[in-house]
XYZ file of C-alpha atoms in Angstrom:
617
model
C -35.269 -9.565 -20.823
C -37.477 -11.435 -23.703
C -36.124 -11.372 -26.865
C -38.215 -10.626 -29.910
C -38.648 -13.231 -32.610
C -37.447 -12.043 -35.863
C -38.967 -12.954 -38.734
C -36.712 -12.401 -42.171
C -39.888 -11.051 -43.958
C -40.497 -8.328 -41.449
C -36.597 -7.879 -41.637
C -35.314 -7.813 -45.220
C -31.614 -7.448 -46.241
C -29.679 -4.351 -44.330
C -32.690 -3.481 -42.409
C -31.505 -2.757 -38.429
C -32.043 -5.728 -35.932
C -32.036 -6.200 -32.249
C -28.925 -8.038 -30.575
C -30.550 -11.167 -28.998
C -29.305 -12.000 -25.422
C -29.080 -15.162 -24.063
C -30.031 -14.683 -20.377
C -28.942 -18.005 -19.132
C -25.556 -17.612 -20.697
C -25.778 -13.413 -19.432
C -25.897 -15.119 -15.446
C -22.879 -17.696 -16.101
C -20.842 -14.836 -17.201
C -21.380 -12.540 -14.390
C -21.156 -15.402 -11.795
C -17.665 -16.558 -13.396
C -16.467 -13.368 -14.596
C -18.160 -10.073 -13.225
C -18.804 -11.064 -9.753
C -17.002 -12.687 -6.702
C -19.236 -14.930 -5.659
C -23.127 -15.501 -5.430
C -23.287 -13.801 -1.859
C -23.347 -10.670 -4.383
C -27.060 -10.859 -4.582
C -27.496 -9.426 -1.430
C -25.500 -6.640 -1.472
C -26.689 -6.058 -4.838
C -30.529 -5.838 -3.463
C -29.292 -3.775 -0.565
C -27.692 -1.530 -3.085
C -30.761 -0.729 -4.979
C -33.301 -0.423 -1.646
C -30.672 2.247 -0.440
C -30.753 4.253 -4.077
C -34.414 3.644 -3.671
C -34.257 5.432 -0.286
C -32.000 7.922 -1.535
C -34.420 8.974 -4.105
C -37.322 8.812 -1.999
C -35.767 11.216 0.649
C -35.135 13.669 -2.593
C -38.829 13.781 -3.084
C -40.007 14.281 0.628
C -36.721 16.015 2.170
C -38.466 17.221 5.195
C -39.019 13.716 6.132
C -36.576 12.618 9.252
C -33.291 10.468 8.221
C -34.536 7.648 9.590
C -38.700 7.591 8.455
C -37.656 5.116 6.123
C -35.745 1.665 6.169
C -34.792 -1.829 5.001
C -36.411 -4.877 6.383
C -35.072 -8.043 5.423
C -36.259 -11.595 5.781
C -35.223 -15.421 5.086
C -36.550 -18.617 6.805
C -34.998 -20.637 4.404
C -37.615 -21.415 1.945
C -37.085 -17.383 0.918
C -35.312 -14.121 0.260
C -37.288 -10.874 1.110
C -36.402 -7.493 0.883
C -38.428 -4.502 2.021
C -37.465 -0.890 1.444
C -39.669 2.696 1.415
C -38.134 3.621 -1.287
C -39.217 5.980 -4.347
C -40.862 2.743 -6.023
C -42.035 1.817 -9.582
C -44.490 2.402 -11.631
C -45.637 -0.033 -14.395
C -43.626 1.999 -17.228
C -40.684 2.145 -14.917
C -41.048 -1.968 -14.671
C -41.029 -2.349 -18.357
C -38.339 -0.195 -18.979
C -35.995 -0.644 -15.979
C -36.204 -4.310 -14.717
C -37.167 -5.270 -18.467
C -34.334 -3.877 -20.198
C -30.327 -5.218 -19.389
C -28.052 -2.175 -18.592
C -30.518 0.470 -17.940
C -30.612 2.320 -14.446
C -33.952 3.592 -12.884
C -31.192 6.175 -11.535
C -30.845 7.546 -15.312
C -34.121 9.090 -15.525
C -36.714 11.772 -14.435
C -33.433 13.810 -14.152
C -31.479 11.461 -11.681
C -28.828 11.127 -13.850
C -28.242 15.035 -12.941
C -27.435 13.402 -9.617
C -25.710 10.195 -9.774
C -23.070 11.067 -7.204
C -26.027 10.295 -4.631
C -26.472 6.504 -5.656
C -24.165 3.887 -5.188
C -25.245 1.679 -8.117
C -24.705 3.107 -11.470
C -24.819 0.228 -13.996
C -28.503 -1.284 -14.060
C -27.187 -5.004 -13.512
C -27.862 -5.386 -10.302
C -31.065 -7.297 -10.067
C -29.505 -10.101 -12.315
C -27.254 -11.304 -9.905
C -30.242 -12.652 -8.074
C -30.003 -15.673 -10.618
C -27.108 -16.619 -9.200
C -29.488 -17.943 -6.547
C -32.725 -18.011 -7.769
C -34.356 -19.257 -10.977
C -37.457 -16.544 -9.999
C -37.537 -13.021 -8.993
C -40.650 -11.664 -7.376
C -41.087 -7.605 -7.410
C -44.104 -5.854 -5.556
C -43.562 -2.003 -5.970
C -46.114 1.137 -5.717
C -44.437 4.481 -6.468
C -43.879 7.301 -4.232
C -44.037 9.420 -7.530
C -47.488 9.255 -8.090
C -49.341 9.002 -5.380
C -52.385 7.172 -6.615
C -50.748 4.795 -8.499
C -51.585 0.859 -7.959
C -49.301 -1.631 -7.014
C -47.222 -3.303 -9.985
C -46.035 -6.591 -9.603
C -43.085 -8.036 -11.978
C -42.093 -12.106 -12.528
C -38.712 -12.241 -14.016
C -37.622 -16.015 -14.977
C -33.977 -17.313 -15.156
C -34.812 -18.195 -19.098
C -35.699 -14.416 -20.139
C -39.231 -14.173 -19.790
C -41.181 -12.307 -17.512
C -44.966 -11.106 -16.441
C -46.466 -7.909 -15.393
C -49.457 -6.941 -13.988
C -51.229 -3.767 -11.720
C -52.823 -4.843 -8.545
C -54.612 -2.775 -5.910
C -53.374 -0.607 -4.042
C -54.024 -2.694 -1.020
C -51.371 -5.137 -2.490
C -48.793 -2.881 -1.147
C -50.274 0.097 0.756
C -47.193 1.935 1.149
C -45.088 3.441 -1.607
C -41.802 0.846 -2.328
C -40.536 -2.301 -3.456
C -40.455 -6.210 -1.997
C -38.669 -8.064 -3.651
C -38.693 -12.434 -3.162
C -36.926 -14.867 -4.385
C -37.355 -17.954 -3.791
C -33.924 -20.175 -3.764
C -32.500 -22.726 -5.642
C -31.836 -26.189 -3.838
C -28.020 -25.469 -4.821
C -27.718 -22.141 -3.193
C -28.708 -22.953 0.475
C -25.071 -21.755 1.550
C -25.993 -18.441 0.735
C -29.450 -18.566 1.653
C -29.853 -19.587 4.979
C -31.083 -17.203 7.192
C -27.994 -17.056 9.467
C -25.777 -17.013 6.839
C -28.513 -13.547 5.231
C -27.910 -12.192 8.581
C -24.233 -12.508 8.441
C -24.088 -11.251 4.902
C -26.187 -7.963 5.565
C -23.802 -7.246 8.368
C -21.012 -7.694 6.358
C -22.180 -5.358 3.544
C -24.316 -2.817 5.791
C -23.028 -2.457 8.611
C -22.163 1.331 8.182
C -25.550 1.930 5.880
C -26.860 5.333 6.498
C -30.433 3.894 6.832
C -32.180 1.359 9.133
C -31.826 -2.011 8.532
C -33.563 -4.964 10.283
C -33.158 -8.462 9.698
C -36.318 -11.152 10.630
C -35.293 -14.983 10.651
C -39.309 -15.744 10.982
C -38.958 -17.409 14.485
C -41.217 -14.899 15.520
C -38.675 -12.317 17.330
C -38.308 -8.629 16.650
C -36.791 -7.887 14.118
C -32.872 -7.579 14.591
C -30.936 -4.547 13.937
C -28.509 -4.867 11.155
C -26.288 -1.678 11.299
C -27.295 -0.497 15.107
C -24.587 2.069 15.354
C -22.841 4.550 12.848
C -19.190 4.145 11.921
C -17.186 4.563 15.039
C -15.658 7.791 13.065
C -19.706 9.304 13.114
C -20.076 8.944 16.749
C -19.064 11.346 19.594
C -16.916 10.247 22.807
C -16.479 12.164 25.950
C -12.596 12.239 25.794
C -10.005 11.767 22.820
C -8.445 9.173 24.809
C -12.192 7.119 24.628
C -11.855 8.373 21.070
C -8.771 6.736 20.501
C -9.714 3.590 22.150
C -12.341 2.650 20.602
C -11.277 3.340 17.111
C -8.600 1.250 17.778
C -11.011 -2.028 18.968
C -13.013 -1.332 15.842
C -9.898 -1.542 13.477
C -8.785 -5.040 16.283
C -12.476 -6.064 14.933
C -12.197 -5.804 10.888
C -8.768 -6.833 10.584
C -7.988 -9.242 13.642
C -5.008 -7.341 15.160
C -4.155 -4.953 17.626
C -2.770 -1.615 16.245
C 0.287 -0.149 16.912
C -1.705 3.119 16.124
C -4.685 4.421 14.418
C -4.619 7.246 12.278
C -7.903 9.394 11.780
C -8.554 10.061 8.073
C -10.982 13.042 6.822
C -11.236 13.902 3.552
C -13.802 16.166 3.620
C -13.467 17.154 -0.317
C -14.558 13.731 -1.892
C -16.526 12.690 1.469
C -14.542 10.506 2.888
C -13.632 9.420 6.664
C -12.018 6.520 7.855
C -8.913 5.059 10.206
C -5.709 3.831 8.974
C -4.257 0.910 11.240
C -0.751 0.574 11.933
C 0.442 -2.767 11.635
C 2.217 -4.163 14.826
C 4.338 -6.080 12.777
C 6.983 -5.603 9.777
C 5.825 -6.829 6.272
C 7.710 -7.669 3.218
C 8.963 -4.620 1.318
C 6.662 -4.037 -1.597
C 3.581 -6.305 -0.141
C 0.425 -4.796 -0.589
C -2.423 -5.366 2.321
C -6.132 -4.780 0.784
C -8.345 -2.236 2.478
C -11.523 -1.987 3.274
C -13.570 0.660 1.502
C -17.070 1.470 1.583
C -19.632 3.766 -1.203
C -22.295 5.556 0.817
C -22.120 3.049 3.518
C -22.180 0.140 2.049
C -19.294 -2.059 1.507
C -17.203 -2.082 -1.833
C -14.087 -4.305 -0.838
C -12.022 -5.742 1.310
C -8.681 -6.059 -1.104
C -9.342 -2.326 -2.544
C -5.283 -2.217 -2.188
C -5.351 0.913 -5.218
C -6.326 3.288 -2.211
C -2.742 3.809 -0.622
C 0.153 4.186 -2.792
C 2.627 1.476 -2.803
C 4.504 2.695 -0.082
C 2.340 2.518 2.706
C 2.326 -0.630 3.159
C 2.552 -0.663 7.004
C -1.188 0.319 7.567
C -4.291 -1.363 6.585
C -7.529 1.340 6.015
C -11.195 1.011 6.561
C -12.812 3.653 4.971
C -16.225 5.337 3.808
C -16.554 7.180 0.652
C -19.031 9.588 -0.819
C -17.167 10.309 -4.612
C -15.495 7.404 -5.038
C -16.650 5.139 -8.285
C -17.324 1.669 -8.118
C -16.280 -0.769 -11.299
C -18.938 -2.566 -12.987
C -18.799 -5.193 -10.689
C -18.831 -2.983 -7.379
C -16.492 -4.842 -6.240
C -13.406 -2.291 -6.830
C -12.730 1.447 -7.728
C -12.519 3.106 -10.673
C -9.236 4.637 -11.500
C -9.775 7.767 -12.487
C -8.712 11.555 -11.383
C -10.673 11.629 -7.677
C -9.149 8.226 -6.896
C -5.655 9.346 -7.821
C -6.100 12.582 -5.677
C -7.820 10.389 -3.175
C -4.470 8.349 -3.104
C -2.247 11.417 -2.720
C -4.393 12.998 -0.152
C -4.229 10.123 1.992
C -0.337 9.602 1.322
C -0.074 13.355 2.994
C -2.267 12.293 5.795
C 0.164 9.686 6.945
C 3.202 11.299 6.295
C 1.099 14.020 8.590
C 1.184 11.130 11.531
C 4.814 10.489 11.019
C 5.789 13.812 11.834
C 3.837 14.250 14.451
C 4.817 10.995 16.048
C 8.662 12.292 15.692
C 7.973 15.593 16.893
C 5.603 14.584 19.670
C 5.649 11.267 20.519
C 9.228 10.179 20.640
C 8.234 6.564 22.057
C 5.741 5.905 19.857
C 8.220 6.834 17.000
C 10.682 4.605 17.990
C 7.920 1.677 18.424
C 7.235 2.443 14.833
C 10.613 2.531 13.344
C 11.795 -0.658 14.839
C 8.844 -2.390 13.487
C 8.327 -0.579 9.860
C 12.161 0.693 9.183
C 12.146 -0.233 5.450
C 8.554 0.948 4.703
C 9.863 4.793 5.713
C 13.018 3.737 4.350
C 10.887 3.713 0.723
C 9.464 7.253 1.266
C 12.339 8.971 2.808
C 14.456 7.948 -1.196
C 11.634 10.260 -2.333
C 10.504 12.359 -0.110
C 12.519 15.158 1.193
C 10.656 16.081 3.982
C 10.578 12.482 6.090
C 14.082 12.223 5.230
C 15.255 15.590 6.805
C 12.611 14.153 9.383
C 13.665 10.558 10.108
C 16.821 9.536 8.289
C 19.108 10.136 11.270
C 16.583 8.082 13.491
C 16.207 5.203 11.368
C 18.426 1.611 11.862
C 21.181 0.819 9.892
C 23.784 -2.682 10.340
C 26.890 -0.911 10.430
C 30.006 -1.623 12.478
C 28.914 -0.677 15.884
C 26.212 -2.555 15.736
C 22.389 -2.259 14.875
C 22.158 1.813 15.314
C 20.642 5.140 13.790
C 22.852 7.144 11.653
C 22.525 9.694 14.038
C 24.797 7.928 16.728
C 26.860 5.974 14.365
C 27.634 9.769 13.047
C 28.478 11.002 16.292
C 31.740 8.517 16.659
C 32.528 8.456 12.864
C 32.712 11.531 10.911
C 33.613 9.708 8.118
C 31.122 7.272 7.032
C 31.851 4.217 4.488
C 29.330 2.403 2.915
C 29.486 -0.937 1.463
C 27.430 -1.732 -2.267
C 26.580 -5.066 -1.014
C 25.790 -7.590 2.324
C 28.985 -9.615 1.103
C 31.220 -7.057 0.951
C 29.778 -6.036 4.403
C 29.916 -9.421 5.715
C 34.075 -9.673 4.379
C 35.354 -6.281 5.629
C 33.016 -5.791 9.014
C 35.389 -7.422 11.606
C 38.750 -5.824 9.932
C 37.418 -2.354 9.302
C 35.488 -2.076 13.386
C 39.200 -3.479 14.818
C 41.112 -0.491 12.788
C 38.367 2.206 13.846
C 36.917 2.615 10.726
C 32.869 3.385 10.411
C 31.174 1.120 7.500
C 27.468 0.959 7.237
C 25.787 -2.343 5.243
C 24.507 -0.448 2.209
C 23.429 -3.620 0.252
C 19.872 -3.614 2.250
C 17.219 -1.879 -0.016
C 17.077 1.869 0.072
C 20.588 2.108 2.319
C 23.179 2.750 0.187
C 20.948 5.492 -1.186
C 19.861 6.862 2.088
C 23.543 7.280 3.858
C 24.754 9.103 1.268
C 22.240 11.454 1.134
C 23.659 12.040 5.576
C 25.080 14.713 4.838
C 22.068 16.832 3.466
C 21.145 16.621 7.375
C 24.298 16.150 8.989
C 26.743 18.410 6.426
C 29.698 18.083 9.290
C 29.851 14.198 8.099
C 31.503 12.607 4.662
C 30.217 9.472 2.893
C 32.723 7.852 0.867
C 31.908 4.183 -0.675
C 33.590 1.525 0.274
C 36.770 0.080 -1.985
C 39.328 -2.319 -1.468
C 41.920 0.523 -1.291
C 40.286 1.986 1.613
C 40.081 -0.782 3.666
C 43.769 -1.959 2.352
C 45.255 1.046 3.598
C 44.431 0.532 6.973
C 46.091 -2.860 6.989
C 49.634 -2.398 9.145
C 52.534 -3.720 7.115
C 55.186 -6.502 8.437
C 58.302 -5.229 8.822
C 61.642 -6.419 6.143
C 62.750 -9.397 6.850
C 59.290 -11.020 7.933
C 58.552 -9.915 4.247
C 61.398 -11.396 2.895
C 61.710 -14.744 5.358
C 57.910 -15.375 3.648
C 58.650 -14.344 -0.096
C 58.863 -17.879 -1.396
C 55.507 -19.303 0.430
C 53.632 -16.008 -0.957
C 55.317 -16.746 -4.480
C 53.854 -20.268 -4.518
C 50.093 -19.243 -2.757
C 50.045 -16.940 -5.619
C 51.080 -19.105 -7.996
C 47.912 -21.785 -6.425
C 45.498 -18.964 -6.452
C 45.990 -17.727 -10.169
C 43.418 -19.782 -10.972
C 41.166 -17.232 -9.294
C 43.157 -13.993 -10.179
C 43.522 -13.305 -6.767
C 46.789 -11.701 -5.500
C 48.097 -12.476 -1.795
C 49.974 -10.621 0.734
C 50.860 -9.901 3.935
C 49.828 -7.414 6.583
C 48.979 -7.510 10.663
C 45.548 -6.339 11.707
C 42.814 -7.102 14.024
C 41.767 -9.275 15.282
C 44.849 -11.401 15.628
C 42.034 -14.797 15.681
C 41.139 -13.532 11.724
C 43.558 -15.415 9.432
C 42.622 -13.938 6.393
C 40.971 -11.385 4.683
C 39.512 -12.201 1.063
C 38.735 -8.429 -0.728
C 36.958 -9.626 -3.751
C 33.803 -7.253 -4.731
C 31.197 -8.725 -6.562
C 31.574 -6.297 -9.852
C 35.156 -7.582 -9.783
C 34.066 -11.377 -9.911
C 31.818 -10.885 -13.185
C 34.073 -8.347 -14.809
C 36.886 -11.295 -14.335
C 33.996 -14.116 -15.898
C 32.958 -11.277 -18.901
C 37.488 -11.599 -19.497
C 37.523 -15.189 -19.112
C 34.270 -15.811 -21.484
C 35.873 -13.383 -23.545
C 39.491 -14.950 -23.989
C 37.372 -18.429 -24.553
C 35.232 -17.191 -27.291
C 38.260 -14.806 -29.256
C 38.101 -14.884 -32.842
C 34.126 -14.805 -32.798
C 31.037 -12.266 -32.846
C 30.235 -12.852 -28.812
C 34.174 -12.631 -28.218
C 33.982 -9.511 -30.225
C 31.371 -8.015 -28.283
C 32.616 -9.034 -24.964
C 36.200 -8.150 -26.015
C 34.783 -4.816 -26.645
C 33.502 -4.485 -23.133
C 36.265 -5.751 -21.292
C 38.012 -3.429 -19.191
C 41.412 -4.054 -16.714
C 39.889 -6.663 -14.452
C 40.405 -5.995 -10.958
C 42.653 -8.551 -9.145
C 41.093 -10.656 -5.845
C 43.265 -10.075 -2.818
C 43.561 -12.654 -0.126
C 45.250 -10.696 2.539
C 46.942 -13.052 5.312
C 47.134 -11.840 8.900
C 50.604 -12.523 10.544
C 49.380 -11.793 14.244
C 47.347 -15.081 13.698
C 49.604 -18.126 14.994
C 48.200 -19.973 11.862
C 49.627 -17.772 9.563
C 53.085 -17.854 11.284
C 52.990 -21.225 10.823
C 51.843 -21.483 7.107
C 54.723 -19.326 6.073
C 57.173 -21.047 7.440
C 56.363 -24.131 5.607
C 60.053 -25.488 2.710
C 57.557 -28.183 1.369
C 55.959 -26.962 -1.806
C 53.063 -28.666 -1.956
C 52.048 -28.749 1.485
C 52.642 -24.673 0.948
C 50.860 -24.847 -1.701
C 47.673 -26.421 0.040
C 47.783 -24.458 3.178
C 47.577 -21.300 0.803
C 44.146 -23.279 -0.908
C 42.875 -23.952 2.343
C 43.485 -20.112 3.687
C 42.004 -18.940 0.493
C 38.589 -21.300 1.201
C 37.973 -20.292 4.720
C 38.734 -16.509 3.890
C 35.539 -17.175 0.927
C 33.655 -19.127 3.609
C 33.704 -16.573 6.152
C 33.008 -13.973 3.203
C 29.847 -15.782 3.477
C 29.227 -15.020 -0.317
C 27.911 -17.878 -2.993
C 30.979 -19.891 -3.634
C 31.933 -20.719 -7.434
C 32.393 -24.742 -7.932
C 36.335 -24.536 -8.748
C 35.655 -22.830 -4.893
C 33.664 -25.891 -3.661
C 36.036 -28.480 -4.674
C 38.898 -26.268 -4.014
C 37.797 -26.455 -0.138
C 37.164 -30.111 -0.483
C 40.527 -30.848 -2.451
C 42.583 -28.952 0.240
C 40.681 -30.213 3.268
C 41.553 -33.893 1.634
C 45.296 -33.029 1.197
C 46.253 -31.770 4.996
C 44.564 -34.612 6.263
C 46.601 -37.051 4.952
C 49.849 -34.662 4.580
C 48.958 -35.159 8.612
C 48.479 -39.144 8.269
C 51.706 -39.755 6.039
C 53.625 -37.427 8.861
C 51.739 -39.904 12.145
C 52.901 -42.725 10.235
């Protein structure tokens, strides 16, 4: 970490130099930009006692899992931590804690094995500035057997000391390292909140770890039990339970299921938890994941693909890398397969909750519709699975496909929620079958019915459709109302919108408004187009224009309202009533009303109020 003074003589023109790093400035930059937060430090020094006990079991392999541990200790005036690791000699301390970006695990033909250490960058130690301005090591290595004890003094400024001490310094073979805290970074040092933070980070660590608060106690057991997936249980109910109270634990909910994940390829086991309740399409929950134990993140969200949003995972990884920062994963080709493995494992769980578990299933569905919604558009197998079980608005009613297919053969589907909203009442009165297709995914999904269900049609939606079903009045209440439609049309041209008259149900509907929404802007694209003729945008919009489709405001003569309107001689109380038909038909359309709409409402609300004043008086 010193930096050599260079002298020009020593160093004439175009002879090679040494970069100069400013350790001070090296810390601000990893505490702003590299790392989290300062609570780093201790994973970071738990990090490199576990590579240090990885290494140590590849000299003595005989030696039993657990012959060698982690002891840590804080009483508040310091940091300690103890491992049996492999150890350093005083060569390895001048060229591994001396020397920024260099691993210990790059040497002696470690690198050969780097898949068995979690840290690969050689950082590490430096986040310990981010709490202390002094890092004490005491090491002796396992390597050589009679080598002394080597103790290294690294300051926050860039300098450091070493010296050899006897043996006795540190009988066994390892590393202690101290630091002693700044008066700034007591939040992180304190030994409860040490304690906490070793749980937090090791709590699934393959080795022993104990944790001292210097009160005097034994020493208290920071990862007591393996992973809940590592243990055995008498029955896979027990199994079942108490995977699901360690998922309750890490993420503070009950699940609506847990779903085992194995992946014994890249070393990886872990549960997926359902989540008991729906999330917003597209939201992505961070999961836990955890290198060789120790923890990685809690917001590792690139582990699941987008879809699978309706589960939260806690896993633990063997081949997985870790950024820089070890505080994410590395995307490369095992995490992408990783990904795709673990998409098949829960679209494993879905099948075998619809084949198996039909109450489960149907738990699932009502809570996380959308989320299989998303797979089943690309995934052939869950929709041949679950498309005829899933929920759709439609005219009966909230219902699966799969009944609303039963009593409609032919299914219509509307492009959008307004169009839904206009025609629902009308088209469930004259028997017809519409589904809402303007949700995400659902327009998509019922047409692809009859891939399942080839006895049923799909047929969008139009105007036509809907019209046709629409009874016609007979002759003379056609003609007895020709001069009140002649003037509603002539108050709606404004709009484009046609009227006529039919009878449907229900009689208490006075009018229908069939506008689609495609219609609307292909009316504005004429409109802009007829305002801007004679320049370049007219030109271009002119070019686009096609036949604009006409609104139709369709007015139901079972409704005594109706009757009544078109019966009116006065033309400009006709004239209104027609306005004020035409507004309530786009109110109960329930779609974003245009301001000529707006004060149209208010203009003809105005008018029949005092039309009905002037006729008290």
């Amino acid at each position: 970490m010193t930096v050599p003074d260079i002298d020009s003589a020593a160093n004439p023109a175009g002879a090679d130099r040494t970069f100069q790093v400013d350790l001070r400035g090296l810390v601000d930059l990893l505490s702003h930009h590299l790392y989290s937060s300062p609570r780093v430090y201790l994973r970071e020094l738990l990090q490199n006692a576990v590579d240090a006990l990885t290494a140590r079991h590849g000299l003595e392999p005989a030696a039993p899992a657990d012959a060698f541990g982690i002891r840590l200790f804080a009483d508040g005036s310091v940091v300690r931590v103890e491992d049996d690791g492999v150890g350093l000699t005083e060569a390895d301390v001048h060229t591994f804690l001396a020397t920024i970006g260099r691993s210990s695990k790059r040497a002696d033909r470690i690198a050969e094995q780097r898949g068995d250490f979690i840290g690969q960058f050689g950082i590490g130690l430096l986040s310990c500035f981010l709490v202390a301005d002094e890092i004490h090591v005491l090491s002796r290595s396992a390597r050589t057997p009679d080598a002394p004890a080597v103790e290294w003094r690294g300051r926050g400024d860039g300098s450091y000391t070493v010296r050899t001490l006897p043996a006795s310094a540190r009988p066994r073979p390892g590393t202690t390292v101290t630091l002693t805290p700044r008066v700034d970074a007591g939040e992180w040092t304190r030994p409860a909140r040490v304690h906490a933070l070793a749980r937090h980070f090791g709590s699934l660590l393959r080795h022993p770890v104990t944790f001292d608060d210097g009160t005097g106690g034994p020493g208290a057991p920071v990862n007591p039990e393996p992973a809940p997936w590592a243990r055995t249980y008498p029955t896979p109910g027990s199994r079942s339970r108490a995977l699901a109270a360690y998922g309750e634990e890490v993420f503070g909910f009950t699940p609506l299921d847990t779903i085992e994940l194995d992946l014994p390829a890249v070393g990886l086991k872990g549960i997926a938890c359902v989540l008991p309740e729906a999330v917003p399409a597209g939201r992505r929950h961070g999961h836990r994941v955890h290198v060789k134990g120790m923890l990685l993140s809690e917001q590792a969200e690139e582990i699941l693909p987008d879809w699978a949003f309706f589960v939260r995972c806690v896993v633990d990884a063997e081949s997985l890398r870790p950024t820089a920062s070890r505080e994410s994963l590395y995307e490369d080709d095992t995490l992408a397969a990783v990904r795709d493995a673990l998409a098949e494992r829960l679209r494993a769980w879905i099948a075998r909750a619809a084949a198996s578990d039909p109450d489960l299933l149907a738990r699932f569905l009502q809570t996380h519709h959308l989320a299989v919604k998303s797979l089943a558009v690309h995934d052939d197998e869950i929709l041949r699975m679950l498309l005829p079980w899933l929920p759709f608005e439609t005219t009966d009613g909230h219902t699966t496909l799969d009944e609303f297919a039963r009593t409609h053969r032919t299914v219509l589907v509307t492009s959008s929620v307004e169009e839904f909203r206009q025609v629902a009442a009308i088209a469930s009165a004259a028997g017809l079958g519409v589904v809402n297709g303007g949700y995400t995914y659902d327009r998509e999904l019922v047409h692809r019915l009859p891939e399942i269900r080839p006895e049923v049609t799909v047929a969008d939606l139009d105007p036509a459709t809907l019209t046709a079903h629409l009874d016609p009045v007979d002759r003379e209440t056609e003609l007895a109302a020709a001069a009140y439609l002649a003037q509603a049309r002539d108050a709606l041209a404004v709009f484009d919108c046609d009227v006529a008259l039919r009878t449907f149900q229900p009689a208490s509907a006075p009018a229908l408004l069939v506008d689609s929404r495609e219609a609307r802007h292909e009316r504005t694209r004429s409109q802009l187009a007829r305002e801007q003729e004679g320049g370049l945008w007219g030109d271009i919009l002119g070019a686009l224009r096609q036949e604009a489709p006409r609104a139709q405001l369709i007015l139901n003569q079972l409704n005594p309202l109706v009757r009544t309107a078109v019966a009116i001689d006065e033309p400009e109380l006709a004239r209104t009533s027609a306005e004020a038909l035409y507004g309530q038909a786009a109110l109960l359309s329930r779609r974003p009303l245009r301001p000529a709409e707006s004060s149209l409402i208010n203009r003809s609300f105005l008018d029949l109020l005092a039309h009905a004043l002037r006729k008290d008086s």
